[in-house]
Amino acid sequence: MLLIPAIDLKDGICVRLRQGRMEEATPFSADPVAMAARWRDQGARRLHLVDLNGAFAGAPVNDAAIRAIAAACPELPLQVGGGLRDERTLEAYFAAGVRYCILGTQAVVEPAFVARACRAFPGRIMVGLDARDGQVAIRGWAEITPHRAVDLACRFAADGIVAIVYTDIGRDGMLTGANVAATRALAETVGVPVIASGGIATLDDVRALAEAARDCPRLVGAITGRALYEGTLDFAAGQRLADTLTGATG
């Protein structure tokens, strides 16, 4: 199971939010490239980048920072979300060196976009399902939809996505522990890999997810942000633990 550091970008700097609220952004670094290099040097095997402004604007805003990270860390696979609403944007990110693009709002409001993107960029498209009490939220988590996460996940899996990033909004940035049960249930239901996000605070949370992943092979990763920046979780120790429990070798 991969432990994936998150770099959330707002106004060109690294921040963390609480439950997706832009007004509760805590700045952590004014140098996103240096932050990416920090996690790379600690052994990260992938990074999760989010253009927070882009998620609300519906178009890339922090793309310069993302391109700079891709240029500085070409060996490090990047998965990027936030403001990805058309194929031109996807193509530009892939051309810049991004490995995966994560479709969020546009996947929900225009489901056919997912199938088109998967055909245009096979093996490169993920879908991010951000849920509160099982219901999917869109537009930077500002709008709760009537769609159940599991229903959309099954539909998009059939379209050819490579993974689902599942975020429990109620736990994101709160350091209250991951929603292991909901994440595992989703991974056991859909036919594609699932990456957990939201609430990871300590090695105990990594252990709980890794133990679930050991019995549920489709649970392949866990994204963590605030815990790394506030020091409640040591990245290298977390990845070693996940590797040990899931039998990974790097």
mmCIF file of C-alpha atoms in Angstrom:
data_model
loop_
_atom_site.group_PDB
_atom_site.id
_atom_site.type_symbol
_atom_site.label_atom_id
_atom_site.label_comp_id
_atom_site.label_asym_id
_atom_site.label_seq_id
_atom_site.Cartn_x
_atom_site.Cartn_y
_atom_site.Cartn_z
ATOM 1 C CA MET A 1 0.000 0.000 0.000
ATOM 2 C CA LEU A 2 1.367 3.357 -1.043
ATOM 3 C CA LEU A 3 1.434 6.200 1.451
ATOM 4 C CA ILE A 4 0.989 9.285 -0.726
ATOM 5 C CA PRO A 5 1.896 12.776 0.531
ATOM 6 C CA ALA A 6 -0.590 15.475 -0.454
ATOM 7 C CA ILE A 7 0.373 18.926 -1.657
ATOM 8 C CA ASP A 8 -2.704 21.139 -1.716
ATOM 9 C CA LEU A 9 -2.152 24.412 -3.569
ATOM 10 C CA LYS A 10 -3.944 27.687 -2.864
ATOM 11 C CA ASP A 11 -2.692 30.961 -4.329
ATOM 12 C CA GLY A 12 0.592 29.308 -5.276
ATOM 13 C CA ILE A 13 1.492 28.007 -1.813
ATOM 14 C CA CYS A 14 1.034 24.740 0.078
ATOM 15 C CA VAL A 15 -1.894 24.685 2.491
ATOM 16 C CA ARG A 16 -4.180 22.251 4.258
ATOM 17 C CA LEU A 17 -7.917 22.661 4.694
ATOM 18 C CA ARG A 18 -10.310 21.400 7.316
ATOM 19 C CA GLN A 19 -13.260 19.531 5.764
ATOM 20 C CA GLY A 20 -12.662 21.296 2.462
ATOM 21 C CA ARG A 21 -13.300 24.819 3.758
ATOM 22 C CA MET A 22 -11.176 27.356 1.885
ATOM 23 C CA GLU A 23 -11.616 29.858 4.709
ATOM 24 C CA GLU A 24 -9.880 27.396 7.039
ATOM 25 C CA ALA A 25 -6.681 27.054 5.013
ATOM 26 C CA THR A 26 -3.492 26.648 7.019
ATOM 27 C CA PRO A 27 -0.340 27.609 5.065
ATOM 28 C CA PHE A 28 2.589 25.191 5.347
ATOM 29 C CA SER A 29 5.085 26.233 2.699
ATOM 30 C CA ALA A 30 5.540 28.969 0.116
ATOM 31 C CA ASP A 31 7.709 26.659 -2.014
ATOM 32 C CA PRO A 32 5.740 23.754 -3.534
ATOM 33 C CA VAL A 33 8.747 22.446 -5.461
ATOM 34 C CA ALA A 34 10.839 22.221 -2.296
ATOM 35 C CA MET A 35 7.960 20.446 -0.558
ATOM 36 C CA ALA A 36 7.707 17.905 -3.364
ATOM 37 C CA ALA A 37 11.465 17.323 -3.201
ATOM 38 C CA ARG A 38 11.204 16.827 0.557
ATOM 39 C CA TRP A 39 8.745 13.953 0.186
ATOM 40 C CA ARG A 40 10.673 12.494 -2.739
ATOM 41 C CA ASP A 41 13.850 12.479 -0.659
ATOM 42 C CA GLN A 42 12.022 10.740 2.180
ATOM 43 C CA GLY A 43 11.068 7.906 -0.154
ATOM 44 C CA ALA A 44 7.654 8.859 -1.506
ATOM 45 C CA ARG A 45 6.742 6.792 -4.537
ATOM 46 C CA ARG A 46 3.913 9.088 -5.654
ATOM 47 C CA LEU A 47 2.551 12.569 -4.884
ATOM 48 C CA HIS A 48 -1.034 13.797 -4.757
ATOM 49 C CA LEU A 49 -1.400 17.397 -5.974
ATOM 50 C CA VAL A 50 -4.618 19.402 -5.722
ATOM 51 C CA ASP A 51 -5.311 22.802 -7.272
ATOM 52 C CA LEU A 52 -7.747 24.090 -4.662
ATOM 53 C CA ASN A 53 -8.419 27.353 -6.459
ATOM 54 C CA GLY A 54 -8.976 25.394 -9.632
ATOM 55 C CA ALA A 55 -11.562 23.180 -7.964
ATOM 56 C CA PHE A 56 -13.683 26.252 -7.249
ATOM 57 C CA ALA A 57 -12.875 28.126 -10.465
ATOM 58 C CA GLY A 58 -13.479 25.167 -12.752
ATOM 59 C CA ALA A 59 -10.162 25.686 -14.528
ATOM 60 C CA PRO A 60 -6.476 25.403 -13.571
ATOM 61 C CA VAL A 61 -5.173 28.205 -11.352
ATOM 62 C CA ASN A 62 -2.063 26.679 -9.751
ATOM 63 C CA ASP A 63 -0.922 24.852 -12.880
ATOM 64 C CA ALA A 64 2.404 26.727 -12.954
ATOM 65 C CA ALA A 65 3.317 25.233 -9.578
ATOM 66 C CA ILE A 66 2.244 21.772 -10.730
ATOM 67 C CA ARG A 67 4.306 22.026 -13.906
ATOM 68 C CA ALA A 68 7.289 23.166 -11.840
ATOM 69 C CA ILE A 69 6.977 20.118 -9.574
ATOM 70 C CA ALA A 70 6.727 17.806 -12.579
ATOM 71 C CA ALA A 71 9.857 19.363 -14.087
ATOM 72 C CA ALA A 72 11.820 19.178 -10.838
ATOM 73 C CA CYS A 73 10.798 15.600 -9.977
ATOM 74 C CA PRO A 74 10.439 13.796 -13.319
ATOM 75 C CA GLU A 75 11.002 10.388 -11.744
ATOM 76 C CA LEU A 76 8.096 10.804 -9.308
ATOM 77 C CA PRO A 77 4.589 9.876 -10.502
ATOM 78 C CA LEU A 78 2.147 12.721 -9.889
ATOM 79 C CA GLN A 79 -1.622 12.439 -9.599
ATOM 80 C CA VAL A 80 -3.345 15.793 -10.024
ATOM 81 C CA GLY A 81 -6.867 17.030 -9.326
ATOM 82 C CA GLY A 82 -8.728 20.321 -9.174
ATOM 83 C CA GLY A 83 -10.277 22.215 -12.081
ATOM 84 C CA LEU A 84 -9.997 19.413 -14.642
ATOM 85 C CA ARG A 85 -13.087 20.024 -16.735
ATOM 86 C CA ASP A 86 -12.011 19.422 -20.364
ATOM 87 C CA GLU A 87 -9.695 17.285 -22.474
ATOM 88 C CA ARG A 88 -7.430 20.205 -23.344
ATOM 89 C CA THR A 89 -6.536 20.619 -19.670
ATOM 90 C CA LEU A 90 -5.823 16.905 -19.316
ATOM 91 C CA GLU A 91 -3.620 16.916 -22.393
ATOM 92 C CA ALA A 92 -1.649 19.909 -21.098
ATOM 93 C CA TYR A 93 -0.959 18.231 -17.753
ATOM 94 C CA PHE A 94 0.106 14.972 -19.363
ATOM 95 C CA ALA A 95 2.406 16.864 -21.715
ATOM 96 C CA ALA A 96 3.953 18.542 -18.648
ATOM 97 C CA GLY A 97 4.828 15.183 -17.110
ATOM 98 C CA VAL A 98 1.847 14.450 -14.868
ATOM 99 C CA ARG A 99 1.171 10.690 -14.678
ATOM 100 C CA TYR A 100 -2.516 10.666 -13.659
ATOM 101 C CA CYS A 101 -5.351 13.188 -13.749
ATOM 102 C CA ILE A 102 -8.185 12.950 -11.236
ATOM 103 C CA LEU A 103 -11.639 13.952 -12.458
ATOM 104 C CA GLY A 104 -13.999 15.229 -9.788
ATOM 105 C CA THR A 105 -16.840 17.660 -10.346
ATOM 106 C CA GLN A 106 -16.944 17.194 -14.106
ATOM 107 C CA ALA A 107 -17.204 13.427 -13.705
ATOM 108 C CA VAL A 108 -20.356 13.865 -11.642
ATOM 109 C CA VAL A 109 -22.079 16.583 -13.670
ATOM 110 C CA GLU A 110 -21.097 15.084 -17.054
ATOM 111 C CA PRO A 111 -20.464 11.353 -16.576
ATOM 112 C CA ALA A 112 -19.856 10.842 -20.307
ATOM 113 C CA PHE A 113 -16.705 12.969 -19.919
ATOM 114 C CA VAL A 114 -15.104 10.136 -17.962
ATOM 115 C CA ALA A 115 -15.585 7.642 -20.765
ATOM 116 C CA ARG A 116 -14.254 10.119 -23.342
ATOM 117 C CA ALA A 117 -11.214 10.903 -21.214
ATOM 118 C CA CYS A 118 -10.476 7.209 -20.668
ATOM 119 C CA ARG A 119 -10.582 6.592 -24.417
ATOM 120 C CA ALA A 120 -8.370 9.601 -25.145
ATOM 121 C CA PHE A 121 -5.866 8.877 -22.349
ATOM 122 C CA PRO A 122 -6.010 5.166 -21.503
ATOM 123 C CA GLY A 123 -4.423 4.193 -18.208
ATOM 124 C CA ARG A 124 -4.123 7.807 -17.054
ATOM 125 C CA ILE A 125 -7.549 8.754 -15.649
ATOM 126 C CA MET A 126 -8.705 8.505 -12.059
ATOM 127 C CA VAL A 127 -11.945 9.722 -10.513
ATOM 128 C CA GLY A 128 -12.081 11.483 -7.155
ATOM 129 C CA LEU A 129 -15.223 10.780 -5.158
ATOM 130 C CA ASP A 130 -15.502 13.098 -2.188
ATOM 131 C CA ALA A 131 -18.326 12.070 0.079
ATOM 132 C CA ARG A 132 -20.085 13.241 3.202
ATOM 133 C CA ASP A 133 -22.128 10.467 4.826
ATOM 134 C CA GLY A 134 -21.850 8.499 1.609
ATOM 135 C CA GLN A 135 -23.210 11.267 -0.644
ATOM 136 C CA VAL A 136 -20.873 12.740 -3.270
ATOM 137 C CA ALA A 137 -19.914 16.421 -3.065
ATOM 138 C CA ILE A 138 -18.747 18.591 -5.974
ATOM 139 C CA ARG A 139 -17.463 22.098 -6.771
ATOM 140 C CA GLY A 140 -14.756 22.104 -4.144
ATOM 141 C CA TRP A 141 -17.046 20.194 -1.750
ATOM 142 C CA ALA A 142 -19.440 23.155 -1.639
ATOM 143 C CA GLU A 143 -22.403 21.228 -3.088
ATOM 144 C CA ILE A 144 -23.732 17.864 -1.895
ATOM 145 C CA THR A 145 -25.342 15.793 -4.657
ATOM 146 C CA PRO A 146 -27.960 13.019 -4.390
ATOM 147 C CA HIS A 147 -25.482 10.502 -5.822
ATOM 148 C CA ARG A 148 -24.124 7.676 -3.682
ATOM 149 C CA ALA A 149 -20.365 7.227 -3.947
ATOM 150 C CA VAL A 150 -20.600 3.487 -4.529
ATOM 151 C CA ASP A 151 -23.038 3.882 -7.432
ATOM 152 C CA LEU A 152 -20.827 6.366 -9.254
ATOM 153 C CA ALA A 153 -17.737 4.310 -8.503
ATOM 154 C CA CYS A 154 -19.201 1.255 -10.204
ATOM 155 C CA ARG A 155 -20.229 3.280 -13.237
ATOM 156 C CA PHE A 156 -16.819 4.889 -13.683
ATOM 157 C CA ALA A 157 -15.004 1.599 -13.143
ATOM 158 C CA ALA A 158 -16.825 0.286 -16.199
ATOM 159 C CA ASP A 159 -15.611 3.313 -18.195
ATOM 160 C CA GLY A 160 -11.965 2.320 -17.809
ATOM 161 C CA ILE A 161 -10.588 4.490 -14.996
ATOM 162 C CA VAL A 162 -7.412 3.237 -13.326
ATOM 163 C CA ALA A 163 -8.398 4.106 -9.732
ATOM 164 C CA ILE A 164 -10.783 5.935 -7.445
ATOM 165 C CA VAL A 165 -9.593 8.417 -4.851
ATOM 166 C CA TYR A 166 -12.165 8.222 -2.061
ATOM 167 C CA THR A 167 -12.264 11.094 0.414
ATOM 168 C CA ASP A 168 -14.353 11.198 3.561
ATOM 169 C CA ILE A 169 -14.969 14.969 3.770
ATOM 170 C CA GLY A 170 -15.981 14.837 7.396
ATOM 171 C CA ARG A 171 -12.546 13.533 8.338
ATOM 172 C CA ASP A 172 -10.362 15.413 5.864
ATOM 173 C CA GLY A 173 -7.830 17.597 7.630
ATOM 174 C CA MET A 174 -9.305 16.758 11.031
ATOM 175 C CA LEU A 175 -6.716 14.148 12.143
ATOM 176 C CA THR A 176 -9.522 11.956 13.493
ATOM 177 C CA GLY A 177 -8.566 8.728 11.739
ATOM 178 C CA ALA A 178 -9.450 7.310 8.352
ATOM 179 C CA ASN A 179 -12.874 5.865 7.599
ATOM 180 C CA VAL A 180 -11.476 2.385 7.086
ATOM 181 C CA ALA A 181 -14.823 0.601 6.985
ATOM 182 C CA ALA A 182 -16.321 2.795 4.258
ATOM 183 C CA THR A 183 -13.143 2.764 2.196
ATOM 184 C CA ARG A 184 -12.780 -0.983 2.402
ATOM 185 C CA ALA A 185 -16.446 -1.499 1.537
ATOM 186 C CA LEU A 186 -16.009 0.628 -1.570
ATOM 187 C CA ALA A 187 -12.835 -1.222 -2.586
ATOM 188 C CA GLU A 188 -14.571 -4.571 -2.171
ATOM 189 C CA THR A 189 -17.504 -3.442 -4.328
ATOM 190 C CA VAL A 190 -15.870 -1.781 -7.323
ATOM 191 C CA GLY A 191 -13.581 -3.426 -9.851
ATOM 192 C CA VAL A 192 -10.723 -0.912 -9.749
ATOM 193 C CA PRO A 193 -8.106 0.120 -7.177
ATOM 194 C CA VAL A 194 -9.164 2.546 -4.437
ATOM 195 C CA ILE A 195 -6.982 5.145 -2.729
ATOM 196 C CA ALA A 196 -8.111 6.337 0.705
ATOM 197 C CA SER A 197 -8.036 9.989 1.731
ATOM 198 C CA GLY A 198 -9.076 11.940 4.801
ATOM 199 C CA GLY A 199 -8.348 11.731 8.516
ATOM 200 C CA ILE A 200 -5.018 9.876 8.639
ATOM 201 C CA ALA A 201 -3.192 11.168 11.698
ATOM 202 C CA THR A 202 -0.822 8.563 13.133
ATOM 203 C CA LEU A 203 0.932 5.270 12.491
ATOM 204 C CA ASP A 204 -2.099 3.555 14.006
ATOM 205 C CA ASP A 205 -4.227 4.919 11.157
ATOM 206 C CA VAL A 206 -1.699 3.683 8.601
ATOM 207 C CA ARG A 207 -1.707 0.302 10.343
ATOM 208 C CA ALA A 208 -5.508 0.071 10.213
ATOM 209 C CA LEU A 209 -5.603 0.856 6.494
ATOM 210 C CA ALA A 210 -2.677 -1.432 5.679
ATOM 211 C CA GLU A 211 -4.283 -4.303 7.564
ATOM 212 C CA ALA A 212 -7.456 -3.731 5.559
ATOM 213 C CA ALA A 213 -5.385 -3.575 2.355
ATOM 214 C CA ARG A 214 -3.739 -6.886 3.210
ATOM 215 C CA ASP A 215 -7.150 -8.541 3.018
ATOM 216 C CA CYS A 216 -8.519 -6.274 0.270
ATOM 217 C CA PRO A 217 -5.990 -5.990 -2.582
ATOM 218 C CA ARG A 218 -7.917 -3.228 -4.347
ATOM 219 C CA LEU A 219 -7.171 -0.860 -1.455
ATOM 220 C CA VAL A 220 -3.841 0.268 -2.876
ATOM 221 C CA GLY A 221 -2.986 3.603 -1.287
ATOM 222 C CA ALA A 222 -3.625 6.235 1.336
ATOM 223 C CA ILE A 223 -3.215 9.998 0.954
ATOM 224 C CA THR A 224 -2.082 12.044 3.916
ATOM 225 C CA GLY A 225 -1.350 15.733 4.305
ATOM 226 C CA ARG A 226 -1.956 17.581 7.553
ATOM 227 C CA ALA A 227 -0.520 14.760 9.657
ATOM 228 C CA LEU A 228 2.793 15.018 7.801
ATOM 229 C CA TYR A 229 2.959 18.795 8.032
ATOM 230 C CA GLU A 230 2.003 18.941 11.702
ATOM 231 C CA GLY A 231 4.360 16.106 12.624
ATOM 232 C CA THR A 232 1.872 13.572 13.994
ATOM 233 C CA LEU A 233 2.973 11.103 11.309
ATOM 234 C CA ASP A 234 6.497 10.388 10.097
ATOM 235 C CA PHE A 235 6.265 9.623 6.385
ATOM 236 C CA ALA A 236 9.175 7.205 6.117
ATOM 237 C CA ALA A 237 8.011 5.243 9.161
ATOM 238 C CA GLY A 238 4.487 5.134 7.774
ATOM 239 C CA GLN A 239 5.585 3.772 4.406
ATOM 240 C CA ARG A 240 7.823 1.176 6.051
ATOM 241 C CA LEU A 241 4.901 0.018 8.175
ATOM 242 C CA ALA A 242 2.576 -0.173 5.178
ATOM 243 C CA ASP A 243 5.186 -2.123 3.216
ATOM 244 C CA THR A 244 5.697 -4.555 6.078
ATOM 245 C CA LEU A 245 2.007 -5.215 6.611
ATOM 246 C CA THR A 246 1.113 -5.562 2.941
ATOM 247 C CA GLY A 247 4.259 -7.386 1.837
ATOM 248 C CA ALA A 248 5.328 -4.639 -0.573
ATOM 249 C CA THR A 249 8.925 -4.274 -1.660
ATOM 250 C CA GLY A 250 8.882 -0.716 -3.037
#
